[in-house]
PDB file of C-alpha atoms in Angstrom:
ATOM      1  CA  MET P  10       0.000   0.000   0.000  1.00  0.00           C
ATOM      2  CA  PRO P  11       1.527   3.367  -0.961  1.00  0.00           C
ATOM      3  CA  THR P  12       1.814   6.242   1.484  1.00  0.00           C
ATOM      4  CA  VAL P  13       1.943   9.708  -0.105  1.00  0.00           C
ATOM      5  CA  THR P  14       3.204  12.860   1.621  1.00  0.00           C
ATOM      6  CA  VAL P  15       4.234  16.377   0.557  1.00  0.00           C
ATOM      7  CA  ASP P  16       6.840  18.264   2.598  1.00  0.00           C
ATOM      8  CA  GLU P  17       6.989  22.011   3.323  1.00  0.00           C
ATOM      9  CA  GLN P  18       9.233  22.595   0.291  1.00  0.00           C
ATOM     10  CA  GLY P  19       6.618  21.055  -2.029  1.00  0.00           C
ATOM     11  CA  ARG P  20       8.422  17.761  -2.685  1.00  0.00           C
ATOM     12  CA  GLY P  21       6.267  14.673  -2.814  1.00  0.00           C
ATOM     13  CA  ARG P  22       7.292  11.290  -1.450  1.00  0.00           C
ATOM     14  CA  VAL P  23       5.657   7.964  -2.235  1.00  0.00           C
ATOM     15  CA  THR P  24       6.624   5.137   0.102  1.00  0.00           C
ATOM     16  CA  LEU P  25       5.701   1.562  -0.811  1.00  0.00           C
ATOM     17  CA  SER P  26       5.614  -1.218   1.750  1.00  0.00           C
ATOM     18  CA  VAL P  27       5.482  -4.577  -0.033  1.00  0.00           C
ATOM     19  CA  ASP P  28       4.796  -7.925   1.665  1.00  0.00           C
ATOM     20  CA  LEU P  29       6.496 -10.824  -0.091  1.00  0.00           C
ATOM     21  CA  GLU P  30       5.538 -14.452  -0.534  1.00  0.00           C
ATOM     22  CA  ARG P  31       8.045 -16.693  -2.245  1.00  0.00           C
ATOM     23  CA  THR P  32       8.576 -20.328  -3.084  1.00  0.00           C
ATOM     24  CA  GLY P  33      12.379 -20.302  -3.384  1.00  0.00           C
ATOM     25  CA  GLN P  34      15.393 -19.079  -1.449  1.00  0.00           C
ATOM     26  CA  GLN P  35      16.460 -16.390  -3.911  1.00  0.00           C
ATOM     27  CA  ASP P  36      16.680 -12.677  -3.197  1.00  0.00           C
ATOM     28  CA  VAL P  37      13.792 -10.676  -4.669  1.00  0.00           C
ATOM     29  CA  VAL P  38      14.395  -7.450  -6.584  1.00  0.00           C
ATOM     30  CA  LEU P  39      11.597  -4.873  -6.768  1.00  0.00           C
ATOM     31  CA  ASP P  40      11.488  -2.068  -9.343  1.00  0.00           C
ATOM     32  CA  ALA P  41       8.907   0.702  -8.958  1.00  0.00           C
ATOM     33  CA  MET P  42       8.076   3.377 -11.511  1.00  0.00           C
ATOM     34  CA  LEU P  43       5.805   6.353 -10.919  1.00  0.00           C
ATOM     35  CA  THR P  44       4.453   8.160 -14.006  1.00  0.00           C
ATOM     36  CA  ALA P  45       3.072  11.699 -13.639  1.00  0.00           C
ATOM     37  CA  PRO P  46       0.091  12.974 -15.636  1.00  0.00           C
ATOM     38  CA  ASP P  47       2.532  14.786 -17.980  1.00  0.00           C
ATOM     39  CA  GLY P  48       4.449  11.537 -18.663  1.00  0.00           C
ATOM     40  CA  ASN P  49       7.545  12.248 -16.526  1.00  0.00           C
ATOM     41  CA  THR P  50       8.742   9.207 -14.590  1.00  0.00           C
ATOM     42  CA  THR P  51      10.515   8.518 -11.295  1.00  0.00           C
ATOM     43  CA  SER P  52      11.868   5.100 -10.365  1.00  0.00           C
ATOM     44  CA  ALA P  53      13.311   3.214  -7.396  1.00  0.00           C
ATOM     45  CA  THR P  54      14.760  -0.262  -6.805  1.00  0.00           C
ATOM     46  CA  ALA P  55      14.978  -2.368  -3.649  1.00  0.00           C
ATOM     47  CA  THR P  56      16.301  -5.867  -2.962  1.00  0.00           C
ATOM     48  CA  ALA P  57      14.746  -8.170  -0.361  1.00  0.00           C
ATOM     49  CA  THR P  58      17.191 -10.804   0.868  1.00  0.00           C
ATOM     50  CA  THR P  59      16.201 -14.421   1.455  1.00  0.00           C
ATOM     51  CA  LYS P  60      15.432 -13.662   5.112  1.00  0.00           C
ATOM     52  CA  ASP P  61      13.155 -10.681   4.416  1.00  0.00           C
ATOM     53  CA  ASP P  62       9.394 -11.075   4.073  1.00  0.00           C
ATOM     54  CA  ALA P  63       8.866  -7.395   3.236  1.00  0.00           C
ATOM     55  CA  ALA P  64      10.545  -4.570   1.343  1.00  0.00           C
ATOM     56  CA  GLU P  65      10.169  -0.813   1.269  1.00  0.00           C
ATOM     57  CA  LEU P  66      10.771   1.543  -1.646  1.00  0.00           C
ATOM     58  CA  SER P  67      10.627   5.310  -1.679  1.00  0.00           C
ATOM     59  CA  LEU P  68      10.133   7.595  -4.680  1.00  0.00           C
ATOM     60  CA  SER P  69      10.558  11.374  -4.645  1.00  0.00           C
ATOM     61  CA  VAL P  70       8.601  13.792  -6.852  1.00  0.00           C
ATOM     62  CA  ASP P  71       9.552  17.465  -7.174  1.00  0.00           C
ATOM     63  CA  GLU P  72       6.510  19.764  -7.332  1.00  0.00           C
ATOM     64  CA  PRO P  73       3.841  17.065  -7.676  1.00  0.00           C
ATOM     65  CA  ASP P  74       0.430  17.821  -9.153  1.00  0.00           C
ATOM     66  CA  LEU P  75      -1.800  17.862  -6.069  1.00  0.00           C
ATOM     67  CA  TRP P  76      -5.212  16.221  -5.784  1.00  0.00           C
ATOM     68  CA  TRP P  77      -7.965  18.638  -4.791  1.00  0.00           C
ATOM     69  CA  PRO P  78     -11.402  17.806  -3.341  1.00  0.00           C
ATOM     70  CA  ARG P  79     -14.301  17.769  -5.784  1.00  0.00           C
ATOM     71  CA  GLY P  80     -15.232  21.288  -6.804  1.00  0.00           C
ATOM     72  CA  HIS P  81     -11.929  22.782  -5.573  1.00  0.00           C
ATOM     73  CA  GLY P  82      -9.551  21.828  -8.401  1.00  0.00           C
ATOM     74  CA  GLU P  83      -8.034  19.044 -10.453  1.00  0.00           C
ATOM     75  CA  GLN P  84      -7.588  15.385  -9.468  1.00  0.00           C
ATOM     76  CA  PRO P  85      -4.470  14.408 -11.435  1.00  0.00           C
ATOM     77  CA  LEU P  86      -3.730  10.681 -11.523  1.00  0.00           C
ATOM     78  CA  TYR P  87      -0.251   9.202 -11.236  1.00  0.00           C
ATOM     79  CA  ARG P  88       0.392   5.647 -12.466  1.00  0.00           C
ATOM     80  CA  LEU P  89       2.434   3.349 -10.234  1.00  0.00           C
ATOM     81  CA  GLY P  90       4.014   0.193 -11.603  1.00  0.00           C
ATOM     82  CA  LEU P  91       5.835  -2.472  -9.580  1.00  0.00           C
ATOM     83  CA  LYS P  92       7.834  -5.412 -10.946  1.00  0.00           C
ATOM     84  CA  SER P  93       9.362  -8.234  -8.939  1.00  0.00           C
ATOM     85  CA  PHE P  94      11.895 -10.839 -10.025  1.00  0.00           C
ATOM     86  CA  SER P  95      14.824 -12.878  -8.755  1.00  0.00           C
ATOM     87  CA  GLU P  96      18.325 -11.461  -9.094  1.00  0.00           C
ATOM     88  CA  GLU P  97      19.114 -14.226 -11.630  1.00  0.00           C
ATOM     89  CA  GLY P  98      16.048 -13.287 -13.699  1.00  0.00           C
ATOM     90  CA  ARG P  99      16.998  -9.632 -13.982  1.00  0.00           C
ATOM     91  CA  SER P 100      17.959  -8.435 -17.439  1.00  0.00           C
TER      92      SER P 100
END
């Protein structure tokens, strides 16, 4: 589940906490990509070792388009993509 915050300087931060289920003993690599309404992208990568059952990734967005309540402004949508794979399967 993503957590979204905006600091006093206007920078946005998206933090992803990901629970992992796996069948093997390999490390898991997670790649996240956030795409803004204008098409600009931000990405982050995290590796969960064989002992971890969770991972956390954080993405930073300078001057994000803010979501306003209905009738008070725009509701811009950002797309968030997340890929997971083993270190051996990474290309």
